[in-house]
Short mmCIF file of C-alpha atoms in Angstrom, two decimals:
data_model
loop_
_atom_site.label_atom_id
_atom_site.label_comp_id
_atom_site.label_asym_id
_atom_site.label_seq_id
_atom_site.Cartn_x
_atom_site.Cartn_y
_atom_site.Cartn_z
CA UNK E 1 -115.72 54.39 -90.60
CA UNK E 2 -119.80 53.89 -90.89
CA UNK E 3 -121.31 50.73 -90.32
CA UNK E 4 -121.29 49.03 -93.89
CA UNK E 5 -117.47 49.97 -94.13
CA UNK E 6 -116.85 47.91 -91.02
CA UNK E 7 -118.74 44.93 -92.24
CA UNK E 8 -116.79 44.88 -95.49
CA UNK E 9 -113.68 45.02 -93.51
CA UNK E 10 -114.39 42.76 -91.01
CA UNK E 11 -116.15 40.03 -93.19
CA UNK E 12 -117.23 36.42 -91.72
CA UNK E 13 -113.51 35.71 -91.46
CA UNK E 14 -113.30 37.55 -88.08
CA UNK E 15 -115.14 34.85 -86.43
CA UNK E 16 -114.43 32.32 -89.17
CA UNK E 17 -116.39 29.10 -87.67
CA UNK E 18 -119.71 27.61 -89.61
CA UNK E 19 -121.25 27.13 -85.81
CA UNK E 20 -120.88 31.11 -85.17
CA UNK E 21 -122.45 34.14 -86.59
CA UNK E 22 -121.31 37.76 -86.40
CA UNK E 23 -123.25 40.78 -85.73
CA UNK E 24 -122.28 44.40 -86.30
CA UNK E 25 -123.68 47.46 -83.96
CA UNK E 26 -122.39 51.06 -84.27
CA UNK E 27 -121.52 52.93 -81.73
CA UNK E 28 -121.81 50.65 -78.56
CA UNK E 29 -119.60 50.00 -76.62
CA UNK E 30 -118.54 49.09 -73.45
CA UNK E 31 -118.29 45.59 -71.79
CA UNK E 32 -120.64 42.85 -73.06
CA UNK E 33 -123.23 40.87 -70.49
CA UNK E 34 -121.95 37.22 -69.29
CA UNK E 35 -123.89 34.82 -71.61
CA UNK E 36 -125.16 31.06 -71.28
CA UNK E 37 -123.46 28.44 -74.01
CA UNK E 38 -123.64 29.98 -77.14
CA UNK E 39 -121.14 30.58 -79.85
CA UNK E 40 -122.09 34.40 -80.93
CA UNK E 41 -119.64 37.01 -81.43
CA UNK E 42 -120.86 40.45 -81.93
CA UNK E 43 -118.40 43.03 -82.70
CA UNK E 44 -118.62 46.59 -82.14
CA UNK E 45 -117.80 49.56 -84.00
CA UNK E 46 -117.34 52.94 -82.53
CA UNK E 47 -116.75 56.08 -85.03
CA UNK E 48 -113.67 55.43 -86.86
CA UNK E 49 -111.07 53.79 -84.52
CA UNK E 50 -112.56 51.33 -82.20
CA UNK E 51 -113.34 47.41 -82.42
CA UNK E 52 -114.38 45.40 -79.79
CA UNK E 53 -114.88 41.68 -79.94
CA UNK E 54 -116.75 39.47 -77.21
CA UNK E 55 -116.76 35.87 -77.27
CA UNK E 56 -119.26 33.85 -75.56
CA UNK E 57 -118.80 29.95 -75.61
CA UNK E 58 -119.99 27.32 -72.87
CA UNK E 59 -119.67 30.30 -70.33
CA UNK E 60 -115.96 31.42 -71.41
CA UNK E 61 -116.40 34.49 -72.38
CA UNK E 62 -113.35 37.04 -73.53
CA UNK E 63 -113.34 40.53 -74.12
CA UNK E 64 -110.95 42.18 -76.68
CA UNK E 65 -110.21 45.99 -77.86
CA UNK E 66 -108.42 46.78 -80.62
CA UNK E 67 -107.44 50.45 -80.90
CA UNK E 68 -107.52 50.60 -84.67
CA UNK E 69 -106.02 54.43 -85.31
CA UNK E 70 -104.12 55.04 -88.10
CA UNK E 71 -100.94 55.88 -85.72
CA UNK E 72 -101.05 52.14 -84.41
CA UNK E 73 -102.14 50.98 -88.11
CA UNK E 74 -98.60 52.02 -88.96
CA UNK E 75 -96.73 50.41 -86.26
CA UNK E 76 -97.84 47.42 -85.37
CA UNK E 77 -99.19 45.82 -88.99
CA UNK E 78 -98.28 47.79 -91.91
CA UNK E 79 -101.20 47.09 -94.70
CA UNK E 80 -102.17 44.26 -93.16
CA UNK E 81 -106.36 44.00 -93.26
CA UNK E 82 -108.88 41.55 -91.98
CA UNK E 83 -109.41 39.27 -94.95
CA UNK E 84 -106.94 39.94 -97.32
CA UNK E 85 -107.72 37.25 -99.66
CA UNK E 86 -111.74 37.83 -99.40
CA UNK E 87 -111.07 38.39 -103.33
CA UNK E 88 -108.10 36.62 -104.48
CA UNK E 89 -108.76 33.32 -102.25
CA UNK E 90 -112.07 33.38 -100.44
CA UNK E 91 -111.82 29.83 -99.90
CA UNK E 92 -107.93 30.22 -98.32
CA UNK E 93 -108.69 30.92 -95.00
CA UNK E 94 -111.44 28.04 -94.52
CA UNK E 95 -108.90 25.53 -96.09
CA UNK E 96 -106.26 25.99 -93.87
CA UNK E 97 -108.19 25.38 -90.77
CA UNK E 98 -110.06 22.43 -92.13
CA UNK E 99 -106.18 21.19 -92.87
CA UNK E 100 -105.22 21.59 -89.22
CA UNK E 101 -108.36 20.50 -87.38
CA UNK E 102 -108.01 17.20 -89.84
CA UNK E 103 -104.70 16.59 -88.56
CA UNK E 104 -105.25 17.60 -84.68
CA UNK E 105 -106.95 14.46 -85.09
CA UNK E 106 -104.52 12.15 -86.59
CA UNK E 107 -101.83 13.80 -83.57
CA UNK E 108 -102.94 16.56 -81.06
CA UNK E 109 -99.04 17.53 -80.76
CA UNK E 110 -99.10 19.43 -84.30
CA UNK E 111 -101.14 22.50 -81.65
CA UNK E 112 -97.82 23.02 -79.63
CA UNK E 113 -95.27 22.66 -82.80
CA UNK E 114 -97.24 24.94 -84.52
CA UNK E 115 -97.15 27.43 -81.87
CA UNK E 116 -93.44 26.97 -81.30
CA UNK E 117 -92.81 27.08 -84.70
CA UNK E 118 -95.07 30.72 -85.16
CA UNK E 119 -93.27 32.15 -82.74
CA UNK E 120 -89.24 30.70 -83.70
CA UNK E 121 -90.41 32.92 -87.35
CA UNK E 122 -92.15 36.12 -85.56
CA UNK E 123 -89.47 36.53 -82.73
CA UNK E 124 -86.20 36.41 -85.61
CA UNK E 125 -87.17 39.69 -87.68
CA UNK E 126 -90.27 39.15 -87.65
CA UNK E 127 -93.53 36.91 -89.09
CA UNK E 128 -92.20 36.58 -92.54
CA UNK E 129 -91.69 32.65 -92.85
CA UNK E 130 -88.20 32.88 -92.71
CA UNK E 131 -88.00 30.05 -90.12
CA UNK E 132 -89.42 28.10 -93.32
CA UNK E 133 -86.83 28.41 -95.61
CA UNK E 134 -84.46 25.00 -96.91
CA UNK E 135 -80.58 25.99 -97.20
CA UNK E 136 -79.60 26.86 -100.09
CA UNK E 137 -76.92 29.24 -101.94
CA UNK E 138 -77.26 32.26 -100.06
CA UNK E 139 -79.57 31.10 -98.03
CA UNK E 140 -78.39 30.29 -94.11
CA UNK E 141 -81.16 28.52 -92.80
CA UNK E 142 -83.14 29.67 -89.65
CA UNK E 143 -83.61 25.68 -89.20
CA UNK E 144 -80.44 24.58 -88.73
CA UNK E 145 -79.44 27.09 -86.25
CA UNK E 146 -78.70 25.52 -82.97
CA UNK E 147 -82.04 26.22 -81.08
CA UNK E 148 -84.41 25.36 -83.81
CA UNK E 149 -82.74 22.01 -84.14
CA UNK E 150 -85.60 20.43 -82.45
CA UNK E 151 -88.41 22.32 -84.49
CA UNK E 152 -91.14 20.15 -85.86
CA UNK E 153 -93.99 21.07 -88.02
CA UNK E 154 -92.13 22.04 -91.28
CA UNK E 155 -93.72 19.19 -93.01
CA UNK E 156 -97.27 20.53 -91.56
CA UNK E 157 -97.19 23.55 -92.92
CA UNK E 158 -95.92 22.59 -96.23
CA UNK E 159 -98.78 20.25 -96.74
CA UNK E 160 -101.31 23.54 -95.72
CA UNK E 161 -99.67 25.06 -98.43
CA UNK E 162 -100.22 22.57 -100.78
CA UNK E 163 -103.58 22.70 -100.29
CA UNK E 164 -104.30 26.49 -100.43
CA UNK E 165 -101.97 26.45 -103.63
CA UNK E 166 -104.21 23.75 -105.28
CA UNK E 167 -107.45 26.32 -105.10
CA UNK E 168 -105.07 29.40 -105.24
CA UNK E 169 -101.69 29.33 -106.87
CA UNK E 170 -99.32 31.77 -105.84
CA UNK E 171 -102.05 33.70 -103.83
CA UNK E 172 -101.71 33.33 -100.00
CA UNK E 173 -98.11 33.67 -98.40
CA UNK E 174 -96.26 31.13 -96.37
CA UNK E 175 -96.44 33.84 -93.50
CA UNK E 176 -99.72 33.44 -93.40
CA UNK E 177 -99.92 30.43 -93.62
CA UNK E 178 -98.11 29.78 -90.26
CA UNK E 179 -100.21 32.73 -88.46
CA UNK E 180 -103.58 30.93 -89.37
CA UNK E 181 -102.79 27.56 -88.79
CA UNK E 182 -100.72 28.66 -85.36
CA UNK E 183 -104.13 30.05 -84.65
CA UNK E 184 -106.12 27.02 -85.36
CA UNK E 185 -103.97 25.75 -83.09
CA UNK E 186 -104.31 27.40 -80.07
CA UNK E 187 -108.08 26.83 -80.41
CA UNK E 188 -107.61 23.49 -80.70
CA UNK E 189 -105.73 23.13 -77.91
CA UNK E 190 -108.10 24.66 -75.69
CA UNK E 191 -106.93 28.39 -76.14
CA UNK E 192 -108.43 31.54 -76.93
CA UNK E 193 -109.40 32.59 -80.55
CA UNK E 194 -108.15 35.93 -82.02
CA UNK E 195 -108.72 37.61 -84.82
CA UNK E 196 -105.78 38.41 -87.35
CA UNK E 197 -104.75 40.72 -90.01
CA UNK E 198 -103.66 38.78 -93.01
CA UNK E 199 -101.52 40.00 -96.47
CA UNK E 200 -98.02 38.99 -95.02
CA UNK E 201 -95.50 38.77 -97.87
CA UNK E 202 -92.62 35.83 -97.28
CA UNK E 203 -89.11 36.71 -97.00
CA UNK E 204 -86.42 36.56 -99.61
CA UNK E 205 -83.97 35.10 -97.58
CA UNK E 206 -83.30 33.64 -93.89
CA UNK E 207 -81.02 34.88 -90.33
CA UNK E 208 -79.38 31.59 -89.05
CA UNK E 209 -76.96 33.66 -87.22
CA UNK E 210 -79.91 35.81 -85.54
CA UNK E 211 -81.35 32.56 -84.34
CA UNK E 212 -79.03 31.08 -82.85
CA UNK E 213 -77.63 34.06 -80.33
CA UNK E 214 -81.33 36.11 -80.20
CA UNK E 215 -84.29 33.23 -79.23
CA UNK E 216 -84.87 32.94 -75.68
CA UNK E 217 -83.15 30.16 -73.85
CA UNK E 218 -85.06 27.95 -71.43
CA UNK E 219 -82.05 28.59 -68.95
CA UNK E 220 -82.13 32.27 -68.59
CA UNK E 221 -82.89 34.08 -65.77
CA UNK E 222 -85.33 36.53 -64.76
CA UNK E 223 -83.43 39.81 -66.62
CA UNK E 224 -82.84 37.94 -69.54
CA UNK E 225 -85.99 36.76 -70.20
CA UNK E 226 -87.51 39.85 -69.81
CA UNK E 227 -84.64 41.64 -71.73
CA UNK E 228 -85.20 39.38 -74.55
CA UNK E 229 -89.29 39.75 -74.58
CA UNK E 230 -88.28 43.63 -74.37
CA UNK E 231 -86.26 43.76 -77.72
CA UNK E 232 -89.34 42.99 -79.23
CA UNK E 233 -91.69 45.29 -78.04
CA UNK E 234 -93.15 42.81 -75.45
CA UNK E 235 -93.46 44.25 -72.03
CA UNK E 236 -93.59 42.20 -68.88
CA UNK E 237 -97.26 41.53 -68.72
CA UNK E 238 -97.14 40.21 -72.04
CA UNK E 239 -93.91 37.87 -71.36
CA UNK E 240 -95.44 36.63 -68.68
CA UNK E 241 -98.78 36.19 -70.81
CA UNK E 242 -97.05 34.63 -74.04
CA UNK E 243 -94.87 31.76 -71.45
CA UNK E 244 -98.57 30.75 -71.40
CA UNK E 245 -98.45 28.97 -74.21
CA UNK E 246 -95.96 26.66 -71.88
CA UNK E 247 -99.74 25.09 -71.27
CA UNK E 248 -99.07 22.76 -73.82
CA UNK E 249 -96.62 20.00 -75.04
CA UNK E 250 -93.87 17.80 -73.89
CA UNK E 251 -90.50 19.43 -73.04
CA UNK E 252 -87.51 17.10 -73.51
CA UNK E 253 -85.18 16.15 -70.48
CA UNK E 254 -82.39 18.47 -71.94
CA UNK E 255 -84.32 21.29 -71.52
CA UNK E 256 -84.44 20.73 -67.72
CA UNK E 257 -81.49 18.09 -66.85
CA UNK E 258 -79.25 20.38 -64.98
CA UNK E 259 -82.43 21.60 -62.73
CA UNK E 260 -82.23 17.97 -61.50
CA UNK E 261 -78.57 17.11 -61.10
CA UNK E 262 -76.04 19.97 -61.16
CA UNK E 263 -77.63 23.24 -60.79
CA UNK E 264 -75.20 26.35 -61.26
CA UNK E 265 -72.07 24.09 -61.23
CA UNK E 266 -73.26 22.54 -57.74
CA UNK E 267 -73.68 18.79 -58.41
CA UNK E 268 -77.22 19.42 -56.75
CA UNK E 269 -80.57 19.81 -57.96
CA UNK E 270 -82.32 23.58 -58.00
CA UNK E 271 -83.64 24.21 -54.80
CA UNK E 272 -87.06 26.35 -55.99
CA UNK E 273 -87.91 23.17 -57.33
CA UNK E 274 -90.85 21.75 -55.50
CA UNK E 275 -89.49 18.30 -53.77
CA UNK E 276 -92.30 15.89 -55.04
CA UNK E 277 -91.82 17.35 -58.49
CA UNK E 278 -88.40 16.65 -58.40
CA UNK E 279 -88.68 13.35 -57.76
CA UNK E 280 -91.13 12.90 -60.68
CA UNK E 281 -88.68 14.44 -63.27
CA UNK E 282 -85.89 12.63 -62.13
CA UNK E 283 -88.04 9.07 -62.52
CA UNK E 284 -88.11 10.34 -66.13
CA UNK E 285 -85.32 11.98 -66.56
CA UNK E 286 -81.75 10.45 -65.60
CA UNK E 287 -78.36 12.42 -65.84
CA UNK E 288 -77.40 11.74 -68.54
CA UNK E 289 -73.62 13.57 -68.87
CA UNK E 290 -74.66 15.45 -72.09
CA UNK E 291 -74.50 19.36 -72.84
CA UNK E 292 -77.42 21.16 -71.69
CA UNK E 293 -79.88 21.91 -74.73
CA UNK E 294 -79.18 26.07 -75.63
CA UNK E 295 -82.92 25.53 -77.39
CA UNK E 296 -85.13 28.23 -76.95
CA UNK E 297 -88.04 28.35 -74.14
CA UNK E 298 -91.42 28.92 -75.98
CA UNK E 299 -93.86 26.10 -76.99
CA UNK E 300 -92.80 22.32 -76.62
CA UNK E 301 -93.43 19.18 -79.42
CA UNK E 302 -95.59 16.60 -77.84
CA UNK E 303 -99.27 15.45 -77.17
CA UNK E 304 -101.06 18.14 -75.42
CA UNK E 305 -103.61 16.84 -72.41
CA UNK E 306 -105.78 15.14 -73.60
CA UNK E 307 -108.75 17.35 -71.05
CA UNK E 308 -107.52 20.10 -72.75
CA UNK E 309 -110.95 22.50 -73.59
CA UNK E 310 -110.31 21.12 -77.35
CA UNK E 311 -113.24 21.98 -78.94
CA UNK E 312 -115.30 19.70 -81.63
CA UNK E 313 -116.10 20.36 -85.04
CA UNK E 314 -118.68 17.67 -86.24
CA UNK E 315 -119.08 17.74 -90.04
CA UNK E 316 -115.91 20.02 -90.93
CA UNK E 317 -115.26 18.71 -93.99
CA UNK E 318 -111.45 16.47 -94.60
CA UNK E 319 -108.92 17.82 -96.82
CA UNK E 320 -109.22 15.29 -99.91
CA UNK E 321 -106.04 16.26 -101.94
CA UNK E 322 -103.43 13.90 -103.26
CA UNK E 323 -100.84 15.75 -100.77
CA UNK E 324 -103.57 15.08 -98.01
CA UNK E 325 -103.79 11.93 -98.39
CA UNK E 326 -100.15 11.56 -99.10
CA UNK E 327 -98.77 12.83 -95.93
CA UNK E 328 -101.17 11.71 -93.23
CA UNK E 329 -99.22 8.33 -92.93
CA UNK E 330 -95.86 10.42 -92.50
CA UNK E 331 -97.60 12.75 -89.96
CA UNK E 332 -98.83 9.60 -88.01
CA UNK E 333 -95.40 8.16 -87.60
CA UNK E 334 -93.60 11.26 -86.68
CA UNK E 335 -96.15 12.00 -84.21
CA UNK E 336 -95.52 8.41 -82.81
CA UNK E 337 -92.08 8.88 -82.18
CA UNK E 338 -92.36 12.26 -80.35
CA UNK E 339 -94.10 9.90 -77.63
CA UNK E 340 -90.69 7.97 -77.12
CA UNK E 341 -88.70 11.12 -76.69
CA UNK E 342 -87.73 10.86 -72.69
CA UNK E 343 -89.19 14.16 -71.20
CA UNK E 344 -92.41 16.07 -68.94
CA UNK E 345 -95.93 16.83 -70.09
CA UNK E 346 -96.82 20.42 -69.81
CA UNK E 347 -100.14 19.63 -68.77
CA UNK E 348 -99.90 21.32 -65.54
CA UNK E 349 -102.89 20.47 -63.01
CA UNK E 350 -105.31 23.12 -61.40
CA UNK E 351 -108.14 25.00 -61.75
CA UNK E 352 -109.68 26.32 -64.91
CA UNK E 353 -109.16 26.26 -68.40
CA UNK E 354 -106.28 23.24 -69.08
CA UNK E 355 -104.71 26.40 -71.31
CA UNK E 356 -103.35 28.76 -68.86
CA UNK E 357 -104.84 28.82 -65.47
CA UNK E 358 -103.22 25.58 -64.03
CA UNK E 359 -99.59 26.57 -65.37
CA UNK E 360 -99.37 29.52 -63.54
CA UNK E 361 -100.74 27.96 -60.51
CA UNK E 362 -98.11 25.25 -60.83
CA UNK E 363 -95.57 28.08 -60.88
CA UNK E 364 -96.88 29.44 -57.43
CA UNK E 365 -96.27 26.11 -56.14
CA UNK E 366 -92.78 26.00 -57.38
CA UNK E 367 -93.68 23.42 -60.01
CA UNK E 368 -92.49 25.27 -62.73
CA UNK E 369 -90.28 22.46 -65.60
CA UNK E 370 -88.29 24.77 -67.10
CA UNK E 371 -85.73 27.42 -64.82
CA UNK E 372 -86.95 30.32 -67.07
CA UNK E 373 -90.55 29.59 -66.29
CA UNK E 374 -90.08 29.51 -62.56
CA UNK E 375 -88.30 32.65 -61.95
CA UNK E 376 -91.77 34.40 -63.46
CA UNK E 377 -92.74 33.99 -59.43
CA UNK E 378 -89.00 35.91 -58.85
CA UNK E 379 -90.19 39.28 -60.00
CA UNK E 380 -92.28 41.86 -58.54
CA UNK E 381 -94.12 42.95 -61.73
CA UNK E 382 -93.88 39.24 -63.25
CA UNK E 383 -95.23 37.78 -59.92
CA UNK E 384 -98.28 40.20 -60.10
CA UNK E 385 -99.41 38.86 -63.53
CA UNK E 386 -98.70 35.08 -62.78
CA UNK E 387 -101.19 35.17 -59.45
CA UNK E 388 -103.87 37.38 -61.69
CA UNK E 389 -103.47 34.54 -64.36
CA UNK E 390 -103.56 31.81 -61.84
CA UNK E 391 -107.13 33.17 -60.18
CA UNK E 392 -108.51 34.84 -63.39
CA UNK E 393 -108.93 32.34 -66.53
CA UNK E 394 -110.67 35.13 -68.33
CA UNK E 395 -108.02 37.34 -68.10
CA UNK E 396 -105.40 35.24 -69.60
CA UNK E 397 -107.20 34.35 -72.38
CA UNK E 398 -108.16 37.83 -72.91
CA UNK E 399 -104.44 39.05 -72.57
CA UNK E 400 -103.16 35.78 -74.53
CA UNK E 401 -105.66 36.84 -77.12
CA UNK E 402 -103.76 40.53 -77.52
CA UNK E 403 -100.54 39.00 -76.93
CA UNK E 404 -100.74 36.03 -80.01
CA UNK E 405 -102.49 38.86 -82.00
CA UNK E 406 -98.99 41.38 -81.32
CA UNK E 407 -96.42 38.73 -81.85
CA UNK E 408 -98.34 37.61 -84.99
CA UNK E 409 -97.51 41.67 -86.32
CA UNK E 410 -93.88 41.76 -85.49
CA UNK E 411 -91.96 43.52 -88.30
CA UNK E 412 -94.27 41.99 -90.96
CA UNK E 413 -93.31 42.37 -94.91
CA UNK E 414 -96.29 43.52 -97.11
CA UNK E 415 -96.82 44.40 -100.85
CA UNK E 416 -94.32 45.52 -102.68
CA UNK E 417 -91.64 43.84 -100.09
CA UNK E 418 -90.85 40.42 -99.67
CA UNK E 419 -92.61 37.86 -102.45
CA UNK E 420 -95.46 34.98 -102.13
CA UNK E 421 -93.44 31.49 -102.15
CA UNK E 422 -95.27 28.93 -104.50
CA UNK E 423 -93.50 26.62 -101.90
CA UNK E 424 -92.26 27.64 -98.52
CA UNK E 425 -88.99 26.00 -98.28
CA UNK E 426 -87.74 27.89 -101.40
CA UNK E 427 -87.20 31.31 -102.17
CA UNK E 428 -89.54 31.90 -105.21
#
């Protein structure tokens, strides 16, 4: 691939940010020298197979490779290509993020539903929106299966939608849709950014039954977890890397209750659990003689801290649509209420970046919420990963980077499968 080629391919929309510019260098590699605050990316081509991406920004700086032969091409996204739409929707991209950064700031929690919500749709055969879909006849909806009960963020996502359909009808898929704004949202939370393929086609229909008995369950232990994270392609570095995203959000008390009050059948609390801690979550939290919650373990609804490394983005312009304008007064109530749900912020203390570092410190010191969390420290492989993640900031985002960019290229649809949903609760 010569140099012009990988321009064309890679486009603005690898680094899509007004306050950023993109270079491209052949044949250099290798990598890149620490940098003071700046926000430059300058990606790297090497003969035909090799990208590398460095971000600098207020001294965080990440390093990424993306092994780009045909081989992986294949596996791991199909015919997906940096900027799909550069023809069809060159505006698409741009609209969804000013859509989500506008709405951040009506209610920060839309960063953690958003990532819960990407990765409810990627984990169930795969990133194809299926998690969107209404029920209908033939249709057994994802949403109402027993751990996506507590899902939020529908509403979020169809009002993105809206907006990219208004410039580009029938253009950009409800898959991608999610993928980009889930993005957004991991920035805007304080996370890394990452660069993503787009063309995702939406599915035809939706696996309720899947759902329910295949998502990850905030009680399982170690093998299960990991057993889970295995069936789809993740290995243990990257489950421990993706539980990152645990950074952010409020989990609710019946994700946790038997931790505090009958663990294992025992009428006593788990005794990993770190004794101040305990006390805190049982100020918050009192028995309350319910089921435990079956609901899934990744990503919780809920402001995230508010000293999260949420970056700024003076002058972005507002969506101005109808639908906008429409559903910001819905958004604002719903995010009120989330506040009233009983239950613990995930904003762990520690050092570093609020995204990452302090959660797997907070694991180390047996302050991990959720059971499946804390048994990370249980393994030998897992505990490797969660001390390099609590001492190396850099390396989480890096790997979180890889990991968001993997899960976001699970078993993805593309031209002539699936279809492009003028709205993403229905099957077109």
């Amino acid at each position: 691939m010569i140099r012009n080629e990988v321009t064309k391919k890679l486009h603005l929309s690898t680094w899509p940010y007004d306050d950023a510019t993109v270079s491209i260098s052949g044949n250099k590699i290798g990598a890149p020298k620490k940098q003071k605050s700046s926000s430059t990316v300058n990606v790297y081509a090497k003969g035909s197979s090799n990208i590398s991406i460095s971000v600098s920004n207020d001294d965080m700086l990440m390093f990424l490779s993306i092994e780009d032969d045909e081989n992986q091409n294949e596996q791991s996204r199909g015919s997906l290509e940096y900027d799909f739409y550069r023809d069809s929707c060159p505006q698409g991209e741009k609209i969804i993020r000013d859509t989500v950064r506008q709405l951040y700031k009506t209610g920060p929690e839309l960063a953690p539903a958003l990532l819960r919500l990407v990765f409810h749709d990627c984990f169930i055969e795969g990133c194809d929106g299926s998690v969107l879909l209404d029920p209908a006849e033939g249709v057994d909806a994802e949403k109402e299966s027993p751990p996506n009960e507590t899902l939020k963020g529908f509403d979020i996502i169809d009002l993105i939608k809206s907006e990219v359909e208004e410039v580009c009808p029938g253009v950009v898929s409800c898959s991608d849709v999610l993928v980009l704004a889930a993005r957004e949202a991991v920035i805007l939370a304080g996370g890394p950014f990452y660069p993503l393929y787009t063309g995702r086609r939406d599915s035809n229909t939706s696996y309720r039954d899947i759902a329910t008995y295949e998502l990850p369950s905030p009680h399982a232990d170690l093998s299960e977890t990991l057993a889970s994270f295995a069936s789809r392609g993740f290995n243990e570095r990257e489950t421990v890397t993706l539980l990152g995203a645990h950074s952010v959000g409020v989990v609710h008390c019946q994700f946790f209750e038997n931790r505090l009050y009958n663990f294992g059948g025992t009428n006593e609390p788990d005794p990993s659990l770190n004794p101040k801690l305990l006390d805190e979550m049982r100020s918050r939290c009192k028995r309350s003689h319910t089921p435990t919650s079956s609901a899934p373990l990744c990503c919780f609804d809920g402001s995230p801290s508010s000293s999260a490394l949420a970056p700024t983005f003076d002058g972005s312009p507002s969506p101005t649509s109808s639908a906008t304008k429409a559903v910001l007064p819905t958004f604002e109530d719903s995010s009120s209420s989330l506040s009233e749900v009983p239950g613990m912020d995930m904003a762990y203390e520690g050092p570093g970046s609020d995204f990452g570092t302090p959660y797997y410190h907070s694991l180390l010191q047996g302050k991990g919420i959720l059971f499946a969390d804390q048994q990370l420290t249980a393994g030998e492989e897992t505990g490797i990963w969660v001390r390099a993640y609590a001492s190396d900031t850099l390396l989480f985002r890096r790997d979180f980077a890889l990991a968001m960019m993997k899960l976001s290229n699970l078993q993805v649809l593309t031209a002539p499968m699936g279809q492009v949903r003028r709205s993403c609760s229905k099957v077109a």
